PDB file of C-alpha atoms in Angstrom:
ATOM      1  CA  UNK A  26     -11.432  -6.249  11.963  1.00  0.00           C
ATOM      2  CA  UNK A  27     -12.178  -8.501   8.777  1.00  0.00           C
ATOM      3  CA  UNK A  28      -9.375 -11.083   8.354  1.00  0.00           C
ATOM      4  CA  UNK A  29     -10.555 -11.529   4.467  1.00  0.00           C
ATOM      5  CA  UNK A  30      -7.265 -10.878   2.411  1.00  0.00           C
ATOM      6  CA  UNK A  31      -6.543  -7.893   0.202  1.00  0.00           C
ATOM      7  CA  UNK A  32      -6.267  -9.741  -3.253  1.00  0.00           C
ATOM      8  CA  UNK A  33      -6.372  -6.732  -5.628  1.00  0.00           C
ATOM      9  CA  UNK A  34      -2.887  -4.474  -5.339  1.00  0.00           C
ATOM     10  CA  UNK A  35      -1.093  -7.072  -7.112  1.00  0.00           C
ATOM     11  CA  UNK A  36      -2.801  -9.777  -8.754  1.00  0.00           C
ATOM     12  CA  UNK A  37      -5.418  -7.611 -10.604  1.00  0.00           C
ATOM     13  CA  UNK A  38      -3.929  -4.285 -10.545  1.00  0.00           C
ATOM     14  CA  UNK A  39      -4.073  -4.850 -14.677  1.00  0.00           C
ATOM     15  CA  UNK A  40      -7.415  -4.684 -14.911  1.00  0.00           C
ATOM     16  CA  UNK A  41      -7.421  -0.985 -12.472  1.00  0.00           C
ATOM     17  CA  UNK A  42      -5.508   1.708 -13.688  1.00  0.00           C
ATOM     18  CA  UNK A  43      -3.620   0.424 -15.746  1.00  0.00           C
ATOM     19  CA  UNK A  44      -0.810   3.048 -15.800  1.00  0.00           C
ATOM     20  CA  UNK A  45      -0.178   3.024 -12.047  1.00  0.00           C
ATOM     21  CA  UNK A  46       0.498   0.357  -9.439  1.00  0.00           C
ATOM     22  CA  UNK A  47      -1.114   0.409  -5.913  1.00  0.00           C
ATOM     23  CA  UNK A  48       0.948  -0.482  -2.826  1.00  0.00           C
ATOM     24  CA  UNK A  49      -0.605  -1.287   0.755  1.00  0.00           C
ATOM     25  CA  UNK A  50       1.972  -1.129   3.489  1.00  0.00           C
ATOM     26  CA  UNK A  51       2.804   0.063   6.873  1.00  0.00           C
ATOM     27  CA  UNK A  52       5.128   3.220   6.091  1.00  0.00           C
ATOM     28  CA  UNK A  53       6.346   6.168   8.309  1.00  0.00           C
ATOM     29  CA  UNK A  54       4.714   9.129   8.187  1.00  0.00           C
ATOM     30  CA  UNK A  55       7.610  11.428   7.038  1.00  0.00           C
ATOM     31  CA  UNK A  56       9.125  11.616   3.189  1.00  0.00           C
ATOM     32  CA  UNK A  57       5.632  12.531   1.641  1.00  0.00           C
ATOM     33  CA  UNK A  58       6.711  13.733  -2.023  1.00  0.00           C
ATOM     34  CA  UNK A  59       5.494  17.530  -2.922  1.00  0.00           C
ATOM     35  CA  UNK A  60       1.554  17.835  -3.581  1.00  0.00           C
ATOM     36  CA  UNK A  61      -0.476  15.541  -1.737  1.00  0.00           C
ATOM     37  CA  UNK A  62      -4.098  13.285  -2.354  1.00  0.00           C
ATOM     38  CA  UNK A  63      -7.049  15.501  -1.101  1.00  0.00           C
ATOM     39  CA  UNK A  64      -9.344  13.946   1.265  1.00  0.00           C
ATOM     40  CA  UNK A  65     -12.871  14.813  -0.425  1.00  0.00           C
ATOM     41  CA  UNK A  66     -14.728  15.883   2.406  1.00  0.00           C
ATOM     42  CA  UNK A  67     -18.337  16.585   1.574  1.00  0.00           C
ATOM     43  CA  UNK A  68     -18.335  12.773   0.286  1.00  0.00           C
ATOM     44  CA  UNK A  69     -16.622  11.552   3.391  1.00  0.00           C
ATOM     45  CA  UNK A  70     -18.530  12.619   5.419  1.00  0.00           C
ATOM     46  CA  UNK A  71     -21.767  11.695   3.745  1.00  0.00           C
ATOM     47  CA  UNK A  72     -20.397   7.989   3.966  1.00  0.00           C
ATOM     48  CA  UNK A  73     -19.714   8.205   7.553  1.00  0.00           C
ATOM     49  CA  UNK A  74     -23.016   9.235   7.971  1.00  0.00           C
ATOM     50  CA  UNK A  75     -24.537   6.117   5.657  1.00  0.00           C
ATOM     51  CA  UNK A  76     -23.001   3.710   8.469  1.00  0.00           C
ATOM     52  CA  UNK A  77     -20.501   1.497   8.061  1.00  0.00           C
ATOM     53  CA  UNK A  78     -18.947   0.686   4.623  1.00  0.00           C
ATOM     54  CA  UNK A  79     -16.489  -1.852   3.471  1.00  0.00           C
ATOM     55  CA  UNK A  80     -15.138  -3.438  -0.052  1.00  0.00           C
ATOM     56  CA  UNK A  81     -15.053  -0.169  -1.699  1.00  0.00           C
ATOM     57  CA  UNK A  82     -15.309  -0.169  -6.089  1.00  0.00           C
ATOM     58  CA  UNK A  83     -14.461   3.320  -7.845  1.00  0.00           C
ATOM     59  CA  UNK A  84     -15.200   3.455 -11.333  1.00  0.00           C
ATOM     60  CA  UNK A  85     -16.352   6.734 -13.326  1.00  0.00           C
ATOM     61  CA  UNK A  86     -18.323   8.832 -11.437  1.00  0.00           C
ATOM     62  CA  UNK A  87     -19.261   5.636  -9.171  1.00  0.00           C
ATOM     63  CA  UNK A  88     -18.557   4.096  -5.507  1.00  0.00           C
ATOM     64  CA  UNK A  89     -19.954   0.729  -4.436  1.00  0.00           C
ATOM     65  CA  UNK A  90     -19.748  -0.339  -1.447  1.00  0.00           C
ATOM     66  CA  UNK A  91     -21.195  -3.128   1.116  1.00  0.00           C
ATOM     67  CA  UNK A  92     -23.042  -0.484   3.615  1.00  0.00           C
ATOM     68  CA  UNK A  93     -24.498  -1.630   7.040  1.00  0.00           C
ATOM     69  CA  UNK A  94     -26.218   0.175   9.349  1.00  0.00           C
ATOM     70  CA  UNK A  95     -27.112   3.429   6.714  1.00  0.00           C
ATOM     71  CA  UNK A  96     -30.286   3.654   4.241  1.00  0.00           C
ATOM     72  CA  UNK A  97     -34.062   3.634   5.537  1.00  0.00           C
ATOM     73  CA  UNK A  98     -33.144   1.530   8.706  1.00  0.00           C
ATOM     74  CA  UNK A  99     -30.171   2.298  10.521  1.00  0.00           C
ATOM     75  CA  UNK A 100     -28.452   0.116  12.564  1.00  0.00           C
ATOM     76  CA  UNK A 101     -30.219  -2.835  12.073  1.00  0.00           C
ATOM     77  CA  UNK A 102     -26.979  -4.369  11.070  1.00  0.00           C
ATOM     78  CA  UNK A 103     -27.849  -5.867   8.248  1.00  0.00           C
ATOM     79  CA  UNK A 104     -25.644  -5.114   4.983  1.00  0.00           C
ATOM     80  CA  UNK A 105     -26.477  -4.029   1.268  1.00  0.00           C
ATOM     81  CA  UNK A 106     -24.896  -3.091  -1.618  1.00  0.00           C
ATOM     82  CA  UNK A 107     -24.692   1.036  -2.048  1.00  0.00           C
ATOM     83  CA  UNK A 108     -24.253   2.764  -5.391  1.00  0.00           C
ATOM     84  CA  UNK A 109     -23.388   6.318  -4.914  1.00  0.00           C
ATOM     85  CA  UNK A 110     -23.241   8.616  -7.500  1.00  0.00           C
ATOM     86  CA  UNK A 111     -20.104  10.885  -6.454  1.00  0.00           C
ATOM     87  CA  UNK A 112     -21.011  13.893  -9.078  1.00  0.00           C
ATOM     88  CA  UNK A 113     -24.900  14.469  -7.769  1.00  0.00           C
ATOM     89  CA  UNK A 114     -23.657  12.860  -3.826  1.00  0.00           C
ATOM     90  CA  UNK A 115     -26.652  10.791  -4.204  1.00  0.00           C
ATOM     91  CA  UNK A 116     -27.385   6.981  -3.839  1.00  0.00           C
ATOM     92  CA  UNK A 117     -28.873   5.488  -6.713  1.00  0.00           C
ATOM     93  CA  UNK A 118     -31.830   2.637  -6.192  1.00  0.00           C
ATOM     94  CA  UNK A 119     -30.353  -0.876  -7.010  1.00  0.00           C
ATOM     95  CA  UNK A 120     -34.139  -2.381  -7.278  1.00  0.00           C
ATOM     96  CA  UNK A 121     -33.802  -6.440  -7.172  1.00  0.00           C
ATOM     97  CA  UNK A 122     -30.416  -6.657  -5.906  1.00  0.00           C
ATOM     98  CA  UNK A 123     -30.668  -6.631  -2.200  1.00  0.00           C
ATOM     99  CA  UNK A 124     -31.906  -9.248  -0.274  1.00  0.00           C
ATOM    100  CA  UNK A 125     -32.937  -9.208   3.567  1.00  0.00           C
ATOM    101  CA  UNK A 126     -31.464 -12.942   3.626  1.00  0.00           C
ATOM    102  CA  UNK A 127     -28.394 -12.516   1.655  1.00  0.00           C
ATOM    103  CA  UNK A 128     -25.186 -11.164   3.022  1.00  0.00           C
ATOM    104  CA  UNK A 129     -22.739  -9.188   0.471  1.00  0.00           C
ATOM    105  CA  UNK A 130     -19.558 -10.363   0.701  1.00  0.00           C
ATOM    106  CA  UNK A 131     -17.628  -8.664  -2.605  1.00  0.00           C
ATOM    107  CA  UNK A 132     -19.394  -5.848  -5.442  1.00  0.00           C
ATOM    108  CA  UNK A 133     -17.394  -4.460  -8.329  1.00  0.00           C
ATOM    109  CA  UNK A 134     -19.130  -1.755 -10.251  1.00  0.00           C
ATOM    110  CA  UNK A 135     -17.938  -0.293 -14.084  1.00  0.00           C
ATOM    111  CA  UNK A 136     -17.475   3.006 -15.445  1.00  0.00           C
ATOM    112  CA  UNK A 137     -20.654   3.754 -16.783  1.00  0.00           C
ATOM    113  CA  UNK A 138     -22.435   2.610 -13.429  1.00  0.00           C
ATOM    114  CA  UNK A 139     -24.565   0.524 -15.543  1.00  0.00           C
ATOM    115  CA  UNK A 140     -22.798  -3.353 -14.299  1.00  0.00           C
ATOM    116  CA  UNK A 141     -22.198  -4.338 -11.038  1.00  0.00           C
ATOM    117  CA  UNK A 142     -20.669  -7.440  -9.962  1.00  0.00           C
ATOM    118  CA  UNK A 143     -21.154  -9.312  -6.907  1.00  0.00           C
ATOM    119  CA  UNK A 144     -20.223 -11.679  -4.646  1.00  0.00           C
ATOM    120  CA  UNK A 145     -23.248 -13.207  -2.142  1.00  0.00           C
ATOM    121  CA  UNK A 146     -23.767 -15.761   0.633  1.00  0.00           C
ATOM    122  CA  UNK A 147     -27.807 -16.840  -0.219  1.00  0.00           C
ATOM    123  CA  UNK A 148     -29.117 -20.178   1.599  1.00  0.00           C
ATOM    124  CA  UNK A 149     -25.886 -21.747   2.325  1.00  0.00           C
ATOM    125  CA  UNK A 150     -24.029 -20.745  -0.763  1.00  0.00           C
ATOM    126  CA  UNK A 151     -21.810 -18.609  -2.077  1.00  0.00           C
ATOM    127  CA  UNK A 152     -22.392 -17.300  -5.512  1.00  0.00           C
ATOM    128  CA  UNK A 153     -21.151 -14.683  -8.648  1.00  0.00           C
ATOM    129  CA  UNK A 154     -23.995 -12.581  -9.779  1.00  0.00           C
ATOM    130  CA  UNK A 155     -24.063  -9.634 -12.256  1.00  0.00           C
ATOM    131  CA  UNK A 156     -26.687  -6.880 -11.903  1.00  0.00           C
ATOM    132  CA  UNK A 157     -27.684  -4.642 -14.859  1.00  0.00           C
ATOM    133  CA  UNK A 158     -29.388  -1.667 -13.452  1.00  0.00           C
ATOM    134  CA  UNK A 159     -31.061  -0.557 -16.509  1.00  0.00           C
ATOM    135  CA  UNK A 160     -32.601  -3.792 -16.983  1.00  0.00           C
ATOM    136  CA  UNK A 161     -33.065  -4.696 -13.135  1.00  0.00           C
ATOM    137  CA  UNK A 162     -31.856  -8.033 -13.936  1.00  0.00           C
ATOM    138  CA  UNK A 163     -29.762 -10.455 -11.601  1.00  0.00           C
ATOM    139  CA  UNK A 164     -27.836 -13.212 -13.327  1.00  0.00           C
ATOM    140  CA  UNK A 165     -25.944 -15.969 -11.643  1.00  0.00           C
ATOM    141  CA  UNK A 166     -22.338 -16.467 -13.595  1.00  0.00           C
ATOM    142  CA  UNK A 167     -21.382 -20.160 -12.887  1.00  0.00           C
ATOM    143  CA  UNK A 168     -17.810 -21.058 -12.666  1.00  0.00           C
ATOM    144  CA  UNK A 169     -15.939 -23.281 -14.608  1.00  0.00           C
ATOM    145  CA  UNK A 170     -15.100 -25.948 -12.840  1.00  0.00           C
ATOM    146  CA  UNK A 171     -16.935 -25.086  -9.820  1.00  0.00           C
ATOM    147  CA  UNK A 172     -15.469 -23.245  -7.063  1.00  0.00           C
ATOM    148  CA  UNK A 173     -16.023 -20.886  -4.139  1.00  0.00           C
ATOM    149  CA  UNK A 174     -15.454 -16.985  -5.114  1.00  0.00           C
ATOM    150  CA  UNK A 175     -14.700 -14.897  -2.667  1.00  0.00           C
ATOM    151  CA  UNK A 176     -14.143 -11.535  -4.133  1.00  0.00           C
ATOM    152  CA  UNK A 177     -14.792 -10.236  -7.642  1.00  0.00           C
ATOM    153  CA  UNK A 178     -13.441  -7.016  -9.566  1.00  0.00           C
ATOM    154  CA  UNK A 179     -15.231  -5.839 -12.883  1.00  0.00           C
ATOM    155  CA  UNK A 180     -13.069  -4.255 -15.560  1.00  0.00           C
ATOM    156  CA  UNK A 181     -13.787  -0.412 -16.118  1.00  0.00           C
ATOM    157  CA  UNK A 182     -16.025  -1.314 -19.571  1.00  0.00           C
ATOM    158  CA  UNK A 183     -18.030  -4.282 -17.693  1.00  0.00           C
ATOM    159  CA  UNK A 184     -16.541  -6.836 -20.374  1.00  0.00           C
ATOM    160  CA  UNK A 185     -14.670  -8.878 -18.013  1.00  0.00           C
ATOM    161  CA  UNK A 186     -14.113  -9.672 -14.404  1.00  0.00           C
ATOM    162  CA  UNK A 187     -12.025 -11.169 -12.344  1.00  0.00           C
ATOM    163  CA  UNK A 188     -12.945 -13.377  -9.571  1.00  0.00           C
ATOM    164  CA  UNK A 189     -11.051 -14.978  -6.726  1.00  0.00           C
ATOM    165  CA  UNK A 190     -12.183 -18.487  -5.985  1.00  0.00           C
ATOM    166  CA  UNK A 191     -11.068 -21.066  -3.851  1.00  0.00           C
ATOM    167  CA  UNK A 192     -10.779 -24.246  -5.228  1.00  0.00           C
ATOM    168  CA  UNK A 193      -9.698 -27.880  -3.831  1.00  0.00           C
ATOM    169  CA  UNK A 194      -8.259 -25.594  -0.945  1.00  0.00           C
ATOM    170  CA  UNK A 195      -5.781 -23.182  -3.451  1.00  0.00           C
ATOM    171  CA  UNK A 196      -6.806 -19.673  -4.362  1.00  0.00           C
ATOM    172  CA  UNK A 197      -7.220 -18.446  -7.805  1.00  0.00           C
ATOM    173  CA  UNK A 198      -8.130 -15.672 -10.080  1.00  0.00           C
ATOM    174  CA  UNK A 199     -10.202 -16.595 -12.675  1.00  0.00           C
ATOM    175  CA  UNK A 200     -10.855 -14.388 -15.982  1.00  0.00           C
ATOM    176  CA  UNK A 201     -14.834 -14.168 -17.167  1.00  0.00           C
ATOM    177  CA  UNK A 202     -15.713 -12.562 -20.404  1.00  0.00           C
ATOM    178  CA  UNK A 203     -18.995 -11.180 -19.918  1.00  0.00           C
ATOM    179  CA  UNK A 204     -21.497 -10.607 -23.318  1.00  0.00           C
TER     180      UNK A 204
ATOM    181  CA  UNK B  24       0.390   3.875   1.886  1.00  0.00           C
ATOM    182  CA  UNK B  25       1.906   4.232  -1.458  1.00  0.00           C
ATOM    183  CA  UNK B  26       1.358   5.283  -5.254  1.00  0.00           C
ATOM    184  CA  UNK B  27       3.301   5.047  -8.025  1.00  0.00           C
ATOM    185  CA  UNK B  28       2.718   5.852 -11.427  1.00  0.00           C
ATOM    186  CA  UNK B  29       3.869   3.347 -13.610  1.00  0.00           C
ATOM    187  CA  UNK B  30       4.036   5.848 -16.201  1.00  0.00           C
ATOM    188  CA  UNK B  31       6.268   8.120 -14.856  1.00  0.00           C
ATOM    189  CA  UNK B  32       7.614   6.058 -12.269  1.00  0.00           C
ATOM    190  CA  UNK B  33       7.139   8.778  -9.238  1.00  0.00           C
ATOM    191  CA  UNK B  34       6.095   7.389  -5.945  1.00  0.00           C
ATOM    192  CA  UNK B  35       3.432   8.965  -4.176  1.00  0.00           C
ATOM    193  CA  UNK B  36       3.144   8.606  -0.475  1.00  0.00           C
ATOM    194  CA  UNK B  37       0.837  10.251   1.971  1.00  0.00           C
ATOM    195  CA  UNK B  38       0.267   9.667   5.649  1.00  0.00           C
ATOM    196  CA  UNK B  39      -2.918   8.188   6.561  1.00  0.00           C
ATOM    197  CA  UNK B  40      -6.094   9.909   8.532  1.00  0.00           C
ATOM    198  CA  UNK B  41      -5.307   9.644  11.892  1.00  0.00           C
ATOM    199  CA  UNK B  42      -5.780   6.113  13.964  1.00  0.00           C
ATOM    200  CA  UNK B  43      -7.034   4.032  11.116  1.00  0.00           C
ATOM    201  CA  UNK B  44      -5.904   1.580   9.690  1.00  0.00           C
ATOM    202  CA  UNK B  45      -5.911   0.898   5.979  1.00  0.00           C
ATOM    203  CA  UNK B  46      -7.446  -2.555   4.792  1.00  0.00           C
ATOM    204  CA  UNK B  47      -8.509  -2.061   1.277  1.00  0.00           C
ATOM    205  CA  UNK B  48      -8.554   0.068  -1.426  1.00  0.00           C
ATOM    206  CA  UNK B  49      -9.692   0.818  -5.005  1.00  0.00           C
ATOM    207  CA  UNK B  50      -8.068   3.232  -7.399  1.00  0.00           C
ATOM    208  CA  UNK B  51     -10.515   4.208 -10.133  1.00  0.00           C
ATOM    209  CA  UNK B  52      -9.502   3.058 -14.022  1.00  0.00           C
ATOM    210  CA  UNK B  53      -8.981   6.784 -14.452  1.00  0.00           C
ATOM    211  CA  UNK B  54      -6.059   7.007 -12.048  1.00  0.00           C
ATOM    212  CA  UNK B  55      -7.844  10.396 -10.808  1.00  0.00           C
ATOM    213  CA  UNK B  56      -9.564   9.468  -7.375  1.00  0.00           C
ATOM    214  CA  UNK B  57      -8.906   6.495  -4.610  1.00  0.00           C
ATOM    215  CA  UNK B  58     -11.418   4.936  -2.056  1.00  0.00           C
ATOM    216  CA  UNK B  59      -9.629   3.791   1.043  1.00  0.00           C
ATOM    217  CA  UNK B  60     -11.377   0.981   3.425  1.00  0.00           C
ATOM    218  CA  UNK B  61      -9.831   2.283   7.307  1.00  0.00           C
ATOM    219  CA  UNK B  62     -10.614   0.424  10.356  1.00  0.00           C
ATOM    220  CA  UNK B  63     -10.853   3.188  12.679  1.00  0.00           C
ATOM    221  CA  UNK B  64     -12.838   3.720  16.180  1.00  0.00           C
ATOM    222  CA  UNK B  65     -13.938  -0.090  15.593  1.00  0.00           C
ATOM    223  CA  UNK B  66     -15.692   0.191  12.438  1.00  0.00           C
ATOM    224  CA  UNK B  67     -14.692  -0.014   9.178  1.00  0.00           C
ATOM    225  CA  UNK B  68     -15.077   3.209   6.655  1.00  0.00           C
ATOM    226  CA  UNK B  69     -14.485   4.023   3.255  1.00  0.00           C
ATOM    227  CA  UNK B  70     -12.943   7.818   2.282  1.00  0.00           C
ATOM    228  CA  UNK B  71     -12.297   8.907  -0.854  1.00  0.00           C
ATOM    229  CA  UNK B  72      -9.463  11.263  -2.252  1.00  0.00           C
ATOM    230  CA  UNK B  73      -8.975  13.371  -5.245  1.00  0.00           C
ATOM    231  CA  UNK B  74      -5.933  12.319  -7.125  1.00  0.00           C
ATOM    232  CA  UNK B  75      -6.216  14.616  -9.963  1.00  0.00           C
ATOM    233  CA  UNK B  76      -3.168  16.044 -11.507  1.00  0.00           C
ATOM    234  CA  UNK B  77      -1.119  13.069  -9.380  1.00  0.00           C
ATOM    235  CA  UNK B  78      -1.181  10.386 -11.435  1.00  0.00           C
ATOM    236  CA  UNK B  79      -0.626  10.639 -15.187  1.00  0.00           C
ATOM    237  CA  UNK B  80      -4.844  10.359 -16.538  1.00  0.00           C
ATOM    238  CA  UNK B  81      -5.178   6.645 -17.936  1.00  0.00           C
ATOM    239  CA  UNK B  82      -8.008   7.127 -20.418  1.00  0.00           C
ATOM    240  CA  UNK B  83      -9.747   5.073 -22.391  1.00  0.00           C
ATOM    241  CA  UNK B  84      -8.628   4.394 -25.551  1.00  0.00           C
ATOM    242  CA  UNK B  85     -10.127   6.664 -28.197  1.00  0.00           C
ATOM    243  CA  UNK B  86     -10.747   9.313 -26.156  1.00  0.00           C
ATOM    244  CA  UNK B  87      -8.759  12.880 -27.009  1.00  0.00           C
ATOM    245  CA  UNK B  88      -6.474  14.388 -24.147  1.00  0.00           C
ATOM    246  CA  UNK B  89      -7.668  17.879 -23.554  1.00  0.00           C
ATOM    247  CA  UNK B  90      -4.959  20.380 -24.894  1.00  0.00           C
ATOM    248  CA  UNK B  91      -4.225  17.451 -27.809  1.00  0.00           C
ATOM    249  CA  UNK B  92      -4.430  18.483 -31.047  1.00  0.00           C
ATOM    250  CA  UNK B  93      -7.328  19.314 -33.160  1.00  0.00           C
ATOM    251  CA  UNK B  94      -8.951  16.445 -35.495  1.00  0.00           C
ATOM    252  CA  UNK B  95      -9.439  17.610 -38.882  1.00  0.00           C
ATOM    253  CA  UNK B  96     -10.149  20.652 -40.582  1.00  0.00           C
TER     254      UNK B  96
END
């Protein structure tokens, strides 16, 4: 099981939905309040099929996720970012953002499935990218002053994210307007 | 696992799928669907669930609420 920490419910819940507040915890099973979420099938099971899949984004009609194991070589292990369009159940082609040598650690995606933010290990380093699909274009975002990011969440227009970094051993959240 | 709408300040809990165990989640800006990160038979999954008519619809700002009233003429 990943020991990485959940850092979103609270911290950046602001930047979800804004109206509603997300709470992770171990609770009994009983006192479920009148109607109830509905698993969406057909989807579910067309990610279970994909492999494994962690570090999940919703936004619009979008889901990214860090997949391993699904795509044109199965179980090799290796993991990639996914971009599933959740109104045609199709994955979309995210052409110069994988790497064979990089390992995903963190993607945010935005409403119009057009941003994607992400988090990477690459030769030793850890580092805050932004992909624009319609331009195929990968561009590192440094941080100010440096740090280590660990996990990254895009706001629903892709104007601004929100990055967890560690920094002289303290975690923190830092705010990135992005053009 | 728990929801509550901020807006109308009713909780929403539901039981989880069987044997997993929830790590992460993301709740779309809308407020209309939720993806759930489960470890379960050791591997981690994502499932999704519809939300709609749950949660009060955060929108945009700008955008008209179907059933709102008519703009203009």
């Amino acid at each position: 099981m990943s020991g990485q920490p959940s850092p979103w419910a609270g911290a950046l819940a602001p930047l979800g939905a804004r109206g509603a507040l997300v709470l992770l915890g171990c609770l009994a099973l009983g006192g479920c309040l009148g109607a109830m979420p509905v698993p969406q099938q057909g989807l579910n099971r067309q990610l279970e099929q994909a492999g494994s899949n962690r570090q999940p984004s919703l936004a619009g009609r979008w889901l990214a996720v860090i997949n391993a194991g699904g795509g044109l070589s199965p179980g090799d292990g290796r993991e990639r970012v996914l971009l599933l369009d959740l109104e045609r159940q199709l994955p979309v082609p995210l052409p110069g953002l994988n790497r064979p040598d990089a390992q995903p650690l963190s993607v945010s995606v935005d409403a119009s499935g057009e941003r994607l933010a992400l988090v990477r290990h690459l030769d030793g380093r850890t580092e805050l990218l932004l992909y624009r699909r319609s331009l195929q274009s990968l561009q590192p975002i440094p941080l100010v002053p440096p740090g280590v990011p660990l996990a990254v969440q895009l706001r629903a227009d892709g104007r601004e994210l929100a990055v967890q970094v560690s920094r002289n051993g303290l975690w923190q959240v830092d705010l990135i307007q992005i053009p | 696992m728990l929801l509550e709408d901020r807006v109308t300040g009713r909780p929403l809990r539901f039981p989880l799928p069987a044997g997993s165990q929830p790590e992460q989640l993301s709740l779309a800006p809308d407020g209309q669907r939720l993806a759930l990160q489960l470890w379960r038979d050791g591997r981690q999954q994502v499932e999704l669930f519809d939300l709609s008519g749950l949660l009060e619809r955060d929108l945009p700002p700008g955008l008209r609420v179907a059933g709102g009233e008519r703009q203009g003429p």
